[in-house]
mmCIF file of C-alpha atoms in Angstrom:
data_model
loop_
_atom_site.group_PDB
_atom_site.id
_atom_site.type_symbol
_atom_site.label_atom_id
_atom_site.label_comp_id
_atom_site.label_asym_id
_atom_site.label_seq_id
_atom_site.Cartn_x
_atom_site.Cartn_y
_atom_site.Cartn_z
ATOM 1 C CA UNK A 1 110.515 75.229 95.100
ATOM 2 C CA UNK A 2 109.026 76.274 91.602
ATOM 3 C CA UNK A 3 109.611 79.889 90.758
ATOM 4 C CA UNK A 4 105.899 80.981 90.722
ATOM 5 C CA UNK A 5 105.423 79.579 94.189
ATOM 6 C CA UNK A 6 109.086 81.059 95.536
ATOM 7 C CA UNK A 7 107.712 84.525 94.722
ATOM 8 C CA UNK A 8 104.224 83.858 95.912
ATOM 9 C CA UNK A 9 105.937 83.252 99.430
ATOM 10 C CA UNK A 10 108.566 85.948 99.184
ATOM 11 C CA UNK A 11 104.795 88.250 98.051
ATOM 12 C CA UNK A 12 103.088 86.480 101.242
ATOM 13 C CA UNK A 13 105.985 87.042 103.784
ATOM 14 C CA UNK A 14 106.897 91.168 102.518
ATOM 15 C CA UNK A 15 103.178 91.931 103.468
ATOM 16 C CA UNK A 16 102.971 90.044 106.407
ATOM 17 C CA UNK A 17 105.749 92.002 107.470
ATOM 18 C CA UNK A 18 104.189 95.167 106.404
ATOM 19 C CA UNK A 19 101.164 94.802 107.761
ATOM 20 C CA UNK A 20 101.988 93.095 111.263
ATOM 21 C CA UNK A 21 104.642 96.560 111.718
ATOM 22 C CA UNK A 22 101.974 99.146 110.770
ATOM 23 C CA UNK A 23 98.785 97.625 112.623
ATOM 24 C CA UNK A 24 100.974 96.516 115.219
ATOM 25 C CA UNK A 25 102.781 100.236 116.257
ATOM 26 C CA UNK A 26 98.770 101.520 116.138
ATOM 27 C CA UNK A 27 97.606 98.665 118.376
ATOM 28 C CA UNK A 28 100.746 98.985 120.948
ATOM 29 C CA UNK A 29 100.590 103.174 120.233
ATOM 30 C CA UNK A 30 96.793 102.880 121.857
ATOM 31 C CA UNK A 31 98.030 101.026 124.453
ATOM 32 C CA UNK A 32 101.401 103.132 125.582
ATOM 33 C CA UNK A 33 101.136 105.806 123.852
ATOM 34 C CA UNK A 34 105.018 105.573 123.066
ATOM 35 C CA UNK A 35 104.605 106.023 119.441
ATOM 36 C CA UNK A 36 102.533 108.976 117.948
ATOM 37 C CA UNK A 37 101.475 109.497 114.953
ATOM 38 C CA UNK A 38 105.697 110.067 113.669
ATOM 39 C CA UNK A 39 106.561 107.063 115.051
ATOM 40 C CA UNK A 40 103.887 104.982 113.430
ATOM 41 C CA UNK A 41 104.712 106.498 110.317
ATOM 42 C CA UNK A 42 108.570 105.562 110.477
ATOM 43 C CA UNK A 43 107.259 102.407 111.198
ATOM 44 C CA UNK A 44 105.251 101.443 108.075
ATOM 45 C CA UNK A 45 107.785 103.224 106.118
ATOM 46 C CA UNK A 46 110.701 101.109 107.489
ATOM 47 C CA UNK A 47 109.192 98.261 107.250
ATOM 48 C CA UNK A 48 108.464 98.687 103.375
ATOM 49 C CA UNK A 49 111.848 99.822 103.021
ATOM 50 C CA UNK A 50 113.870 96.586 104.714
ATOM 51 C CA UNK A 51 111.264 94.308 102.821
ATOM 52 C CA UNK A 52 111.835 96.071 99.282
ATOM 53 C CA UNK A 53 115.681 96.079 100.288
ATOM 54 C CA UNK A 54 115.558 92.328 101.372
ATOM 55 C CA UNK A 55 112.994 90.535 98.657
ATOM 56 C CA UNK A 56 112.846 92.504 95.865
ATOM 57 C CA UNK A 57 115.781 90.668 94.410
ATOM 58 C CA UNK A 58 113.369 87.459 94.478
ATOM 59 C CA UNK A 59 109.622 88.723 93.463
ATOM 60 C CA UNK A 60 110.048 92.987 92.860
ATOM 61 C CA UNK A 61 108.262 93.475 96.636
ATOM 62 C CA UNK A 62 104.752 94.599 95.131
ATOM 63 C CA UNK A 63 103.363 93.640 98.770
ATOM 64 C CA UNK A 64 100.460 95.588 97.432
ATOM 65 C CA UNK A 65 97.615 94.202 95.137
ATOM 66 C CA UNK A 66 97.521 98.078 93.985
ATOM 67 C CA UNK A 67 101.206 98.047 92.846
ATOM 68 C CA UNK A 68 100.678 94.504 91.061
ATOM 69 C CA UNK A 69 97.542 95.823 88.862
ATOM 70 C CA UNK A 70 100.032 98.835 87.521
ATOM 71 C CA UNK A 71 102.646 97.018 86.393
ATOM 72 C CA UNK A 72 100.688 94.815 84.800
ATOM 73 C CA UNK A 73 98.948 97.537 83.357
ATOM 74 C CA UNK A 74 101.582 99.086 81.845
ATOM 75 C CA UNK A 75 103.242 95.975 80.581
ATOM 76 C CA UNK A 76 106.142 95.517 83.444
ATOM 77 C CA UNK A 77 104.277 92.149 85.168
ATOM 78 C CA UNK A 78 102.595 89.386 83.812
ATOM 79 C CA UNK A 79 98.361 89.324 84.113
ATOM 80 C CA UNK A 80 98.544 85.534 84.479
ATOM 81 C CA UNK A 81 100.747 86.408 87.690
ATOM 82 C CA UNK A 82 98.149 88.869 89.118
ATOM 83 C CA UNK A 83 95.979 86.521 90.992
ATOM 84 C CA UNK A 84 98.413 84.892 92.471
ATOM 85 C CA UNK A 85 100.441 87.446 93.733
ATOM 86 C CA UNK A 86 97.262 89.222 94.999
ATOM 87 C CA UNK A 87 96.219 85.667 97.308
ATOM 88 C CA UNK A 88 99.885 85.774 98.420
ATOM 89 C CA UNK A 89 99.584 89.390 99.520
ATOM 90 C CA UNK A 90 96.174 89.075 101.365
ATOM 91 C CA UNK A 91 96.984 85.898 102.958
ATOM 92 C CA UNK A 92 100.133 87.411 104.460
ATOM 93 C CA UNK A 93 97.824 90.261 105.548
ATOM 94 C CA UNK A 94 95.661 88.587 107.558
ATOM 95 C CA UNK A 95 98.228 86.133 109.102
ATOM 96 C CA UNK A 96 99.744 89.764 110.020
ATOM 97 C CA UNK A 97 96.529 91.371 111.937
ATOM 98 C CA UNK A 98 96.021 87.291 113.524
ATOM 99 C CA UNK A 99 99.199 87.561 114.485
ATOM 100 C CA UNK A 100 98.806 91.454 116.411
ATOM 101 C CA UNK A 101 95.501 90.542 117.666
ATOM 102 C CA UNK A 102 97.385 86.987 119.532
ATOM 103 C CA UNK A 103 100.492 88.667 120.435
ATOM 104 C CA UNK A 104 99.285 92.785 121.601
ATOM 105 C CA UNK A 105 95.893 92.744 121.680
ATOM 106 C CA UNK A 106 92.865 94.189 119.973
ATOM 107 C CA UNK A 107 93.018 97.424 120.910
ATOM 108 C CA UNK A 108 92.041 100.463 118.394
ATOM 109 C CA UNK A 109 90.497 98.025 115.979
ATOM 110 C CA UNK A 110 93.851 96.269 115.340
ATOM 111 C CA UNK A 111 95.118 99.130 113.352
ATOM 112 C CA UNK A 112 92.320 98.927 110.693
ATOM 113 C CA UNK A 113 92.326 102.160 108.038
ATOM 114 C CA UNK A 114 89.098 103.945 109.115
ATOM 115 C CA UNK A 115 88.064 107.363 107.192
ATOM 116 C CA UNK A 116 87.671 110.095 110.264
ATOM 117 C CA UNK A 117 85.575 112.394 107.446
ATOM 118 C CA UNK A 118 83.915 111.304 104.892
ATOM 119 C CA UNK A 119 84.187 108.038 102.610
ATOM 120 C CA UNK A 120 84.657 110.309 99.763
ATOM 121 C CA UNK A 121 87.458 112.458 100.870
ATOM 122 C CA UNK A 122 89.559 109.490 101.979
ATOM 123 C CA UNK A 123 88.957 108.131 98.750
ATOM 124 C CA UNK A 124 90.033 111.172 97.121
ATOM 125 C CA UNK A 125 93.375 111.192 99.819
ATOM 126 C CA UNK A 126 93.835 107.158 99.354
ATOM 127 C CA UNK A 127 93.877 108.137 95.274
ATOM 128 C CA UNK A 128 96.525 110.964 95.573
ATOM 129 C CA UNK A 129 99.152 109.114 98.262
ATOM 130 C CA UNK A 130 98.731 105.958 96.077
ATOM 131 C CA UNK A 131 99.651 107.656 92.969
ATOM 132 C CA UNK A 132 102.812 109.436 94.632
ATOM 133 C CA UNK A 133 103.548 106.102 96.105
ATOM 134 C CA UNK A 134 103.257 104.515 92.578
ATOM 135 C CA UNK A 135 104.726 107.400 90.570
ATOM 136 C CA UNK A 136 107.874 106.954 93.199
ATOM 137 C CA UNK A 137 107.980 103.219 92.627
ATOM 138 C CA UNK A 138 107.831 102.725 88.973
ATOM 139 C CA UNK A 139 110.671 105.409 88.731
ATOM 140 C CA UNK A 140 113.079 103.557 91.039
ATOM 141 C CA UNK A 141 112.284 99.897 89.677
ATOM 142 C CA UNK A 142 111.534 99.951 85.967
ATOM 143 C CA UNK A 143 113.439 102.995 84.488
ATOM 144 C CA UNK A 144 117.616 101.722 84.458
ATOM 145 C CA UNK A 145 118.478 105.278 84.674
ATOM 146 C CA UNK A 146 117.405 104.992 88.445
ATOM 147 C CA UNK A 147 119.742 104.788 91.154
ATOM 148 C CA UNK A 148 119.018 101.143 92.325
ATOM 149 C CA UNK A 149 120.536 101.334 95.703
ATOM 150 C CA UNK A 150 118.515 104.250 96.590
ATOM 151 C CA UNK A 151 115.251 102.245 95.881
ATOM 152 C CA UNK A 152 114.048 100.597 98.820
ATOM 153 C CA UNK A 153 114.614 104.453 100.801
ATOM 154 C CA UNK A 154 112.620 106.540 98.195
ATOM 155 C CA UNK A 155 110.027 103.943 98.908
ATOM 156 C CA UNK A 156 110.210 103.837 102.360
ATOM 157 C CA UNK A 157 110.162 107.642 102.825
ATOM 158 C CA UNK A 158 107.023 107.843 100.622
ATOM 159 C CA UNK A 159 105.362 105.653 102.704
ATOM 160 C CA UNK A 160 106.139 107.871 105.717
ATOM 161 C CA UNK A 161 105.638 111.461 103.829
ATOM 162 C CA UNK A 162 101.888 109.656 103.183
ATOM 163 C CA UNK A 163 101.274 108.334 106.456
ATOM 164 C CA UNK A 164 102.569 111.930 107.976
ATOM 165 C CA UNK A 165 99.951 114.375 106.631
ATOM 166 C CA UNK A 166 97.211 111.540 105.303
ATOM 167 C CA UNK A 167 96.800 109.411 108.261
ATOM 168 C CA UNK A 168 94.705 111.160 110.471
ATOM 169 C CA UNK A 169 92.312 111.491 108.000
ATOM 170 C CA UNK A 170 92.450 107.923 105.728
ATOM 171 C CA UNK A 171 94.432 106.083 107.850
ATOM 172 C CA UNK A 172 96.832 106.432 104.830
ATOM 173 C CA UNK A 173 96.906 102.671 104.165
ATOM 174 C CA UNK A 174 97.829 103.155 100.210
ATOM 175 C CA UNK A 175 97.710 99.188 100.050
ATOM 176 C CA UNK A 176 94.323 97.218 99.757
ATOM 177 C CA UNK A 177 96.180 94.804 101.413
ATOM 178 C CA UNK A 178 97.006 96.905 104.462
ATOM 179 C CA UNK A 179 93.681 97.555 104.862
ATOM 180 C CA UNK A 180 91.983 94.300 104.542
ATOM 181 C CA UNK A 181 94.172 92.230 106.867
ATOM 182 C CA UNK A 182 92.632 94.075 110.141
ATOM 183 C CA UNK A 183 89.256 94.302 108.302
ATOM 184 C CA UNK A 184 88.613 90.909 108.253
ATOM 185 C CA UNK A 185 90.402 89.768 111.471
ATOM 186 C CA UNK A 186 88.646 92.125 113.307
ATOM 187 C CA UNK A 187 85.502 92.657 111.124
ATOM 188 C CA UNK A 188 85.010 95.902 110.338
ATOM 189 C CA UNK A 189 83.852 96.335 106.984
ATOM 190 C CA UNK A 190 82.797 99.884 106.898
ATOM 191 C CA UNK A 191 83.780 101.560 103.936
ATOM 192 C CA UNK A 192 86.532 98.872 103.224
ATOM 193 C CA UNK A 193 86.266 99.910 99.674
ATOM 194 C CA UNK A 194 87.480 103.129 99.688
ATOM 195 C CA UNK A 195 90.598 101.350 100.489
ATOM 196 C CA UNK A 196 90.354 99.095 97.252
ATOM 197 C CA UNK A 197 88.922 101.697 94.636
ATOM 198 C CA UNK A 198 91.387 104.442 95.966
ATOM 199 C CA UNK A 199 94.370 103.008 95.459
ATOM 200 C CA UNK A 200 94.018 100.668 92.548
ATOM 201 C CA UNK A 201 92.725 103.809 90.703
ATOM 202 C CA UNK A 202 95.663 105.699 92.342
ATOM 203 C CA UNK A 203 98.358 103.193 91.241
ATOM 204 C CA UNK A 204 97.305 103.072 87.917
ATOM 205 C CA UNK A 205 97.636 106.747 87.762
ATOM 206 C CA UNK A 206 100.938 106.976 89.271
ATOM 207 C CA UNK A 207 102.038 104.538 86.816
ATOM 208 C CA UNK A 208 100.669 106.117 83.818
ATOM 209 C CA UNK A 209 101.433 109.532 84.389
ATOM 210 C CA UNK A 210 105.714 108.162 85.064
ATOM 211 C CA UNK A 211 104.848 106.546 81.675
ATOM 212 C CA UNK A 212 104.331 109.708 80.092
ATOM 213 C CA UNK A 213 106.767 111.474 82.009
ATOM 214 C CA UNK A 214 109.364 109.432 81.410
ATOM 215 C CA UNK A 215 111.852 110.043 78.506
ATOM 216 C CA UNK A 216 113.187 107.664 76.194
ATOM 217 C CA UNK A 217 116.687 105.977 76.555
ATOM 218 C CA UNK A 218 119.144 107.378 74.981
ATOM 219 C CA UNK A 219 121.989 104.783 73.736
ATOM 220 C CA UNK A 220 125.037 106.592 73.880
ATOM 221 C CA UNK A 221 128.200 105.417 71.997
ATOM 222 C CA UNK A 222 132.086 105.080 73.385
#
């Protein structure tokens, strides 16, 4: 398989992952109530962390089209890759929310991210986790100093410290992706683009404000 397409797939498969695990513990939490709002937040979070841990090896596990605009934006991911990665990640999506609506059900709009206040205050809350997300993800996968084996859990438990405190309000879906795989399965396009705006602006804060942070390496000789 050519390289481009092998991470295209391995882009495609993280998210549909992803996406079927945190629509799919909403859909089956509406219906048995087994989960709450912890458990569907351990769920995302897993999930992100046993994808990072198992692809990121063969594409860096973006499964996000916000994550893929910051590293290309600062200079850690190729532009002419952008595209592609981003059809890979919203094709896996909606084979994801397909696949929940087939196998569970419909039920609470197949885990779509729905703002309970206002469109502007989830944007403001999408913004914020995405950037902690992003800040968090850049650290673990571009800077060497970086424990690497830890990377795939500091990811993981972001997604879950987000989804704790900013779900009831944004549905703390962080990932256009997330977001637009139950959108269009189920179509409910109701202020969809807070979930696009927030976190591409988000990610590319996240990113540049690591950037900054971030000191130089230091050689150091035997």
């Amino acid at each position: 398989m050519p390289d481009g397409w092998r991470r295209a797939g391995a882009e495609a498969l993280g998210t549909f992952v992803i996406v079927l695990a945190a629509c799919g513990a909403r859909v089956v939490d509406a219906q048995t109530g087994a989960l709450g709002l912890l458990g569907c937040a351990l769920t995302s979070g897993l999930a992100v962390m046993v994808m990072v841990a198992a692809l990121g090896h063969v594409s860096g596990a973006h499964f996000n089209p916000a994550v893929t605009l910051a590293f290309a934006l600062t200079r850690h991911f190729g532009w002419r890759e952008v595209s592609g990665y981003w059809a890979a990640q919203l094709a896996g999506a909606v084979a994801a929310a397909a696949s929940v609506q087939a196998l569970i059900g419909a039920g609470n709009n197949l885990g779509a991210t729905l703002p309970t206040g206002s469109a502007w205050q989830a944007l403001g809350l999408e913004a914020l986790l995405t950037a902690i997300l992003m800040l968090v993800i850049v650290a673990v996968a571009t800077d060497p100093r970086a424990t690497g084996a830890a990377a795939a859990l500091a990811i993981g438990a972001t997604v879950v410290l987000g989804s704790l405190w900013g779900g009831p309000i944004s549905g703390a879906a962080m990932n256009p992706a997330r977001a637009f795989g139950p959108a269009a399965v189920a179509g409910l396009w109701a202020d969809q683009w807070v979930y696009w705006v927030g976190p591409l602006l988000g990610a590319a804060l996240g990113a540049g404000l690591y950037q900054t942070l971030r000191a130089p390496t230091v050689a150091v000789n035997a």
